[in-house]
Short mmCIF file of C-alpha atoms in Angstrom, two decimals:
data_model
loop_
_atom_site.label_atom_id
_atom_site.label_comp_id
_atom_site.label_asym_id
_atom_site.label_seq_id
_atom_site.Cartn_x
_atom_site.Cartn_y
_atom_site.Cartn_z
CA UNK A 1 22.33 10.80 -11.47
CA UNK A 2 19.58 11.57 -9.38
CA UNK A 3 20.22 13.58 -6.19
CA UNK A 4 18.48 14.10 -2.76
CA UNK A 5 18.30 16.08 0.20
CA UNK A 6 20.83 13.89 1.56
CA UNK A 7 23.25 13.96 -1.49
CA UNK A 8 22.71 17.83 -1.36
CA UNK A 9 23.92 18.01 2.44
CA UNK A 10 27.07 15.74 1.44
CA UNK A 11 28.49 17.74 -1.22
CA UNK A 12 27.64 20.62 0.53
CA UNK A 13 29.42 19.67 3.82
CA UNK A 14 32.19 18.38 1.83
CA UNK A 15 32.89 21.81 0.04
CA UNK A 16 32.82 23.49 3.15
CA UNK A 17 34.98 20.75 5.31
CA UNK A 18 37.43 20.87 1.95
CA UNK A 19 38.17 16.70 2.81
CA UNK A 20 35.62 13.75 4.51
CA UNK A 21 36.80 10.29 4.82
CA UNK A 22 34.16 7.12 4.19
CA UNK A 23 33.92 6.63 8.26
CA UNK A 24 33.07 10.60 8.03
CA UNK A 25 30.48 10.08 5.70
CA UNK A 26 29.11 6.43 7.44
CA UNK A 27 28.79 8.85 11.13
CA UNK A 28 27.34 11.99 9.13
CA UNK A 29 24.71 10.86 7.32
CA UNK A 30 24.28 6.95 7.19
CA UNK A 31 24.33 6.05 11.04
CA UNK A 32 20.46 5.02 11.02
CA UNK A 33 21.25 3.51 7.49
CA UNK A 34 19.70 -0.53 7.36
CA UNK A 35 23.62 -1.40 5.84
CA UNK A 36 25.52 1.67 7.70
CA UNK A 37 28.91 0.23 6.26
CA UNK A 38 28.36 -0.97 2.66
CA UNK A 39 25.67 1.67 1.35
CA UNK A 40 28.02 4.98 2.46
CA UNK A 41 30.84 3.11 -0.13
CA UNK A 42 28.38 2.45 -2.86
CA UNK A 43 27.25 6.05 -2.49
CA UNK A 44 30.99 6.95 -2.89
CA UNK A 45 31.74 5.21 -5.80
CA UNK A 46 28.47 6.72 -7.57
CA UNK A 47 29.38 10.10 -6.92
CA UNK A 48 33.17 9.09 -7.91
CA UNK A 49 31.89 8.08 -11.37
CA UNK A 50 29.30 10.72 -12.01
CA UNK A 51 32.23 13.00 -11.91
CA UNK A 52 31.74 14.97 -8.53
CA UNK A 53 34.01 14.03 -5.96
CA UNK A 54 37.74 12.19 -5.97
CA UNK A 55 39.90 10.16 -4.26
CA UNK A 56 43.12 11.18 -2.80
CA UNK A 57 46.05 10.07 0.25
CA UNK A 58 48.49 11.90 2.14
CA UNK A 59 51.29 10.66 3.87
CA UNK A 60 49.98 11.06 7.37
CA UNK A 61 46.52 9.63 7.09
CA UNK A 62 46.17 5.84 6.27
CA UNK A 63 42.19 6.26 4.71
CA UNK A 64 41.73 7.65 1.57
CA UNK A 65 40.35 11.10 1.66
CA UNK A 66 37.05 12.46 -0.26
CA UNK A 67 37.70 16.11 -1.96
CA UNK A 68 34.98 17.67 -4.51
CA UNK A 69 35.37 18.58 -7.45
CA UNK A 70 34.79 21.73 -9.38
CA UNK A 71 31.10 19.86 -10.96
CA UNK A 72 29.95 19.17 -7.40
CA UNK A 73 30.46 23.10 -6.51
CA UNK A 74 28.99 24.35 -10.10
CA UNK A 75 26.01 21.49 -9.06
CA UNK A 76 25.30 23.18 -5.89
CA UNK A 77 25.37 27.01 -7.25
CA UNK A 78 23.26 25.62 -10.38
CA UNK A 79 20.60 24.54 -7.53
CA UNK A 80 19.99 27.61 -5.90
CA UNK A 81 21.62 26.09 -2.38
CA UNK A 82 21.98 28.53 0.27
CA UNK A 83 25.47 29.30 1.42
CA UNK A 84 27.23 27.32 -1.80
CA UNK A 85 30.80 28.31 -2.43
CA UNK A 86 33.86 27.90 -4.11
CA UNK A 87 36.45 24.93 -3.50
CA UNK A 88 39.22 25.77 -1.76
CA UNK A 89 42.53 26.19 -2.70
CA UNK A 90 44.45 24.14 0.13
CA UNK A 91 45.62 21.37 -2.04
CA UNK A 92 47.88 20.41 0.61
CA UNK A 93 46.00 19.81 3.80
CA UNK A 94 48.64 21.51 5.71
CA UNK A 95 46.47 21.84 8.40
CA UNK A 96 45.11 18.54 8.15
CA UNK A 97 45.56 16.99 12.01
CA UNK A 98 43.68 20.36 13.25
CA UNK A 99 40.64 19.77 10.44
CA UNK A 100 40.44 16.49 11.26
CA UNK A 101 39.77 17.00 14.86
CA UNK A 102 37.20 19.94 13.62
CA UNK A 103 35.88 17.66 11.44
CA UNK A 104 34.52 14.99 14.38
CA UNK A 105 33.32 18.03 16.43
CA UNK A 106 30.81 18.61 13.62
CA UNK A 107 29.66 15.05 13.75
CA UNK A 108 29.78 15.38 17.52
CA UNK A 109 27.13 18.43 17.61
CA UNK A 110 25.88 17.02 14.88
CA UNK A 111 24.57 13.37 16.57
CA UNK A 112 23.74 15.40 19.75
CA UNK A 113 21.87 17.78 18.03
CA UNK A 114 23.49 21.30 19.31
CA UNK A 115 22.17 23.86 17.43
CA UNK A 116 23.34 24.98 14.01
CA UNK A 117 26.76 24.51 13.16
CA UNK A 118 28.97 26.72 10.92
CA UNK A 119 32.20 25.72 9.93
CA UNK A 120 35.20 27.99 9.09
CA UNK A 121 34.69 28.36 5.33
CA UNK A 122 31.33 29.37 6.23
CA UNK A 123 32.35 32.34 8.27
CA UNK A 124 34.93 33.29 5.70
CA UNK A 125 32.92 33.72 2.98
CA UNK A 126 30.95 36.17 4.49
CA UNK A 127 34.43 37.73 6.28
CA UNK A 128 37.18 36.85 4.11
CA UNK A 129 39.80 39.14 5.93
CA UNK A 130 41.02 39.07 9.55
CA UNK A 131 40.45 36.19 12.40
CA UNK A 132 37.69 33.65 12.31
CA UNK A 133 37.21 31.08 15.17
CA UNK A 134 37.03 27.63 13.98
CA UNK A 135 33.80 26.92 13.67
CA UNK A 136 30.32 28.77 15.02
CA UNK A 137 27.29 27.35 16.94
CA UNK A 138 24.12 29.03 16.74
CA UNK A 139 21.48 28.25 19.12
CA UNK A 140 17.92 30.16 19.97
CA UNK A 141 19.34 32.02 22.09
CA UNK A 142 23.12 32.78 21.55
CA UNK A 143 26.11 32.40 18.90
CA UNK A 144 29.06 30.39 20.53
CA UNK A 145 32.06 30.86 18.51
CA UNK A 146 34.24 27.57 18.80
CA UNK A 147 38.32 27.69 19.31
CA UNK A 148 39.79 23.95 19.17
CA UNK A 149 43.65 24.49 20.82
CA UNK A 150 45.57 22.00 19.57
CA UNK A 151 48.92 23.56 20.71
CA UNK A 152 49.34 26.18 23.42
CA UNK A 153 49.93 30.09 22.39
CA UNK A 154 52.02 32.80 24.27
CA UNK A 155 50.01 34.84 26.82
CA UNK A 156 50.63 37.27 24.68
CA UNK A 157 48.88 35.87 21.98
CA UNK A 158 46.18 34.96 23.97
CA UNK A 159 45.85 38.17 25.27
CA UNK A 160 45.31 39.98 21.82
CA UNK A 161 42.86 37.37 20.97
CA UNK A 162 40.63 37.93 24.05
CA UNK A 163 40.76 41.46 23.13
CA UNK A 164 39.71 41.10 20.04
CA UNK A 165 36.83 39.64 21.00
CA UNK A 166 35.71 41.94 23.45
CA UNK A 167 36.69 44.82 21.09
CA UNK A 168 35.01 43.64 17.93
CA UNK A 169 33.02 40.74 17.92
CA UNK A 170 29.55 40.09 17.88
CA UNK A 171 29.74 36.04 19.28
CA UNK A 172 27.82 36.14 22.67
CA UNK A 173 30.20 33.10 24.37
CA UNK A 174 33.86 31.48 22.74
CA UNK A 175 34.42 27.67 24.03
CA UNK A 176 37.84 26.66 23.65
CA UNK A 177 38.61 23.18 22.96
CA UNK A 178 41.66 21.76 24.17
CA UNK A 179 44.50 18.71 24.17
CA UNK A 180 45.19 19.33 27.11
CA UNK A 181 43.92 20.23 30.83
CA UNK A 182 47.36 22.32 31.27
CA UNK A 183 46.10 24.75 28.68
CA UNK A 184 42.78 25.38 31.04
CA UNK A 185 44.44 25.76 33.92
CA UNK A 186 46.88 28.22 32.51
CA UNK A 187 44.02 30.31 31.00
CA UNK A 188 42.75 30.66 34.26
CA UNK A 189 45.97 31.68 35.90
CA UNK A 190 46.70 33.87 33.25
CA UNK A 191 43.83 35.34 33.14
CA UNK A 192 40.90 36.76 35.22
CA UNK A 193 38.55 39.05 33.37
CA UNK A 194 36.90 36.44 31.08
CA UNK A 195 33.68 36.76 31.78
CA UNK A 196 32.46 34.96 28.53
CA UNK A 197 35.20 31.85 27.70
CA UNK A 198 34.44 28.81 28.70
CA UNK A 199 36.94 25.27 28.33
CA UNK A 200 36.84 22.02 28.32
CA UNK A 201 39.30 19.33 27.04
CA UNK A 202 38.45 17.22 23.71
CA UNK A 203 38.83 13.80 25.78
CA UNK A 204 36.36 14.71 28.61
CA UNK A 205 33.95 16.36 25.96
CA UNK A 206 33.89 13.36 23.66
CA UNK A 207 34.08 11.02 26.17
CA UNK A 208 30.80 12.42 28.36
CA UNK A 209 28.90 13.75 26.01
CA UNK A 210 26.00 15.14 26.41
CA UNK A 211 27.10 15.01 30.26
CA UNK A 212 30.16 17.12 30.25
CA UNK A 213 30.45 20.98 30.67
CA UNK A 214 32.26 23.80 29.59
CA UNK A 215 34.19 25.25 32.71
CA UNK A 216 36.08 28.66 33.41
CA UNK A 217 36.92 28.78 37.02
CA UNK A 218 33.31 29.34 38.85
CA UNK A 219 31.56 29.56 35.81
CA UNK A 220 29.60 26.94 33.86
CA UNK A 221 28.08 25.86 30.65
CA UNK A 222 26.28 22.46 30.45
CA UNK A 223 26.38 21.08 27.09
CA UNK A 224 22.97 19.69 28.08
CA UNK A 225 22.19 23.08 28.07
CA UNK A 226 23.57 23.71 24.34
CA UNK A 227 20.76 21.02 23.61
CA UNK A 228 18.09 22.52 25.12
CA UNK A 229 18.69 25.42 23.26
CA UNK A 230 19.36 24.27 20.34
CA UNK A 231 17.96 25.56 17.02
CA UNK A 232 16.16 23.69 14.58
CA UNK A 233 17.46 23.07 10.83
CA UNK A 234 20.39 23.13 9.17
CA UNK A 235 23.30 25.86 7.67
CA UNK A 236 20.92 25.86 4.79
CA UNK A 237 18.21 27.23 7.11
CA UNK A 238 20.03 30.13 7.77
CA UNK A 239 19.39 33.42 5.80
CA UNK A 240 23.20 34.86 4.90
CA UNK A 241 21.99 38.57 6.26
CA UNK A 242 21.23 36.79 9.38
CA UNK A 243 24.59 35.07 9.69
CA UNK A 244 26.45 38.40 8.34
CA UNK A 245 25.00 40.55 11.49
CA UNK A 246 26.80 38.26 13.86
CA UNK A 247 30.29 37.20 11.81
CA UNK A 248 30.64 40.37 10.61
CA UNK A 249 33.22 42.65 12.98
CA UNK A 250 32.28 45.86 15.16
CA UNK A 251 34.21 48.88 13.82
CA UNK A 252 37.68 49.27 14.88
CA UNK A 253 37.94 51.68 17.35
CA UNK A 254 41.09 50.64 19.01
CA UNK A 255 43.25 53.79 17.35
CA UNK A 256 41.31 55.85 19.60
CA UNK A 257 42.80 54.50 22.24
CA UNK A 258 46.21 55.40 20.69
CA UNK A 259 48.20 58.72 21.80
CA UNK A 260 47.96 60.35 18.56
CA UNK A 261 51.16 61.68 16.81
CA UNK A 262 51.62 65.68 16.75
CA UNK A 263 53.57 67.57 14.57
CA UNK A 264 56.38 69.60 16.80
CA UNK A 265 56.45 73.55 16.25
CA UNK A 266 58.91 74.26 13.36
CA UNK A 267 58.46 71.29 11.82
CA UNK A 268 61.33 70.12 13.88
CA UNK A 269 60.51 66.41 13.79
CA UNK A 270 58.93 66.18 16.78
CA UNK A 271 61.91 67.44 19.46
CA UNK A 272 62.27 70.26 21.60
CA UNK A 273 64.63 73.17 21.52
CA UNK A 274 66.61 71.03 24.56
CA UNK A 275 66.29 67.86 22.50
CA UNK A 276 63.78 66.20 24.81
CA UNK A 277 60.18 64.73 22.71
CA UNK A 278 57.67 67.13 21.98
CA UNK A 279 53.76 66.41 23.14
CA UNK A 280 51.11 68.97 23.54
CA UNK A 281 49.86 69.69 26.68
CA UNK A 282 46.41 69.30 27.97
CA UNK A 283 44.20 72.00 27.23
CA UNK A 284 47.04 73.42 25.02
CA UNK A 285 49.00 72.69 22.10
CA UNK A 286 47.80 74.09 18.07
CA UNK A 287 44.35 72.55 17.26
CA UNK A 288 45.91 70.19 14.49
CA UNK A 289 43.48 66.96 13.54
CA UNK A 290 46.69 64.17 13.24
CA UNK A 291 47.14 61.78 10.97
CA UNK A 292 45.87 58.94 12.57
CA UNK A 293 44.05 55.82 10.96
CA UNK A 294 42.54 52.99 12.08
CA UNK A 295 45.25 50.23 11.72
CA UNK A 296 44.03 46.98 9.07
CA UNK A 297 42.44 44.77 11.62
CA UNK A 298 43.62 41.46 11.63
CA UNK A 299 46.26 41.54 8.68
CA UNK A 300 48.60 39.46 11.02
CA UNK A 301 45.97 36.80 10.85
CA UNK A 302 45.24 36.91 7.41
CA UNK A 303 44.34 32.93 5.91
CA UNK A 304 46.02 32.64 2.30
CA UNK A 305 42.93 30.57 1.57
CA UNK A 306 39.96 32.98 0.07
CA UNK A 307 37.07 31.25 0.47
CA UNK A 308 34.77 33.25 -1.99
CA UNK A 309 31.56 32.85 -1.52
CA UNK A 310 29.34 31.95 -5.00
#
């Protein structure tokens, strides 16, 4: 079988996507096709009996779903292409209703033509440990990590995510994504000092396109702008070192912020003659360096899926 730069692109983007229906693959890369439903199927079928993709169903999703296959990824490494990896090893799709939604955002940017966009698997295989946003957009002049909100999390939760961004990441702008407009407006009751999150809802962004913006209270980013913006090429056009400068996290500091643990006199386990806890007083106190580490950052987040990059 003969491949090119198209066939390339589509096993690539299927590896890193994990699944791609045949409407997936008709919007991706056959929309300006001269037979836009007929010639994605054909395409199918030829990579189906070459050996490089497969057919499968799940329960919840009527289509039949497009996976790779372990030739496809040793095709791709074999060829030198920038950013190849690994299949992944979620044979279940438990996620799938979330990918699928992440799935049409990258055909969304994609058609409007909103910079360079990096999908999860991407950012994993350069950080395999801790949190990832969904997906990333990189544009000439800023890296917009993407959030798609499906359900709504605790204020809590939210609040150790926002500080986790503003603690260690390098992404200049997150846009969250929602179902819903109660999520925004909860964000921004919730929250005040958010000086670089932006929302919109998935209807109003797919249904205006290139019209609607990303909103956080006062604040405003025009997708039109995201176009304007936008950087030419493709993931392949990327150099990994570039890509690793901005996935990769700030050191964890956050300990320091941490009363440290010291040792009471006596080695009495920490108390005080009276009973009452033992801390040493400003200015005062042995000169003892604690034992104090920088906790793992983001083992609570941890993915089971290792997305090793080739």
């Amino acid at each position: 079988m003969r491949f090119n730069h198209r066939d390339f692109e589509m096993l690539s983007w299927l590896i890193y996507l994990k699944h791609l229906n045949r409407i997936d693959f008709r919007d991706a890369f056959f929309k300006k096709s001269t037979n836009p439903r007929r010639y994605p199927y054909r395409k199918l079928l030829k990579f189906m009996e070459a050996g490089y993709l497969a057919a499968t169903n799940i329960p919840v999703e009527a289509k039949d779903l497009y996976i790779p296959t372990e030739k496809a990824a040793k095709l791709l490494r074999n060829e030198g292409i920038r950013h190849a990896m690994g299949l992944s090893k979620d044979k279940e799709f438990a996620n799938y209703r979330h990918d699928r939604v992440l799935i049409r955002l990258w055909i969304f940017f994609k058609d409007l033509g909103i910079g360079i966009y990096v999908p999860e698997r991407g950012t994993r295989s350069i950080k395999p440990r801790g949190a990832c946003p969904d997906a990333l957009i990189v544009t000439q002049r800023a890296a917009f990590a993407i959030e798609y909100e499906r359900t709504e999390k605790t204020v809590e939760r939210y609040k150790e995510i926002f500080e986790r961004y503003k603690r260690r990441e390098h992404y200049d702008f997150i846009l969250y994504i929602t179902e819903s407009e109660g999520i925004i407006r909860r964000l921004e009751d919730k929250f005040w000092d958010l000086p670089n999150v932006y929302c919109i809802t998935r209807e109003e962004l797919f249904e205006k396109k290139d019209q609607a913006v990303f909103r956080f209270r006062t604040r405003a980013i025009p997708v039109k702008q995201l176009i304007r913006d936008a950087r030419k090429g493709t993931l392949r056009d990327l150099e990994r070192r570039f890509l690793r400068k901005i996935i990769s996290p700030k050191p964890d500091e956050s300990w320091k912020d941490k009363k440290p643990f010291i040792p009471g006199p006596k080695g009495g386990g920490g108390k005080t003659d009276d009973g009452g806890d033992w801390h040493a007083e400003e200015g005062g106190g042995p000169s003892v360096d604690p034992p104090v580490y920088p906790p793992m950052y983001g083992d609570e987040e941890r993915h089971d899926e290792d997305n090793e990059s080739f």
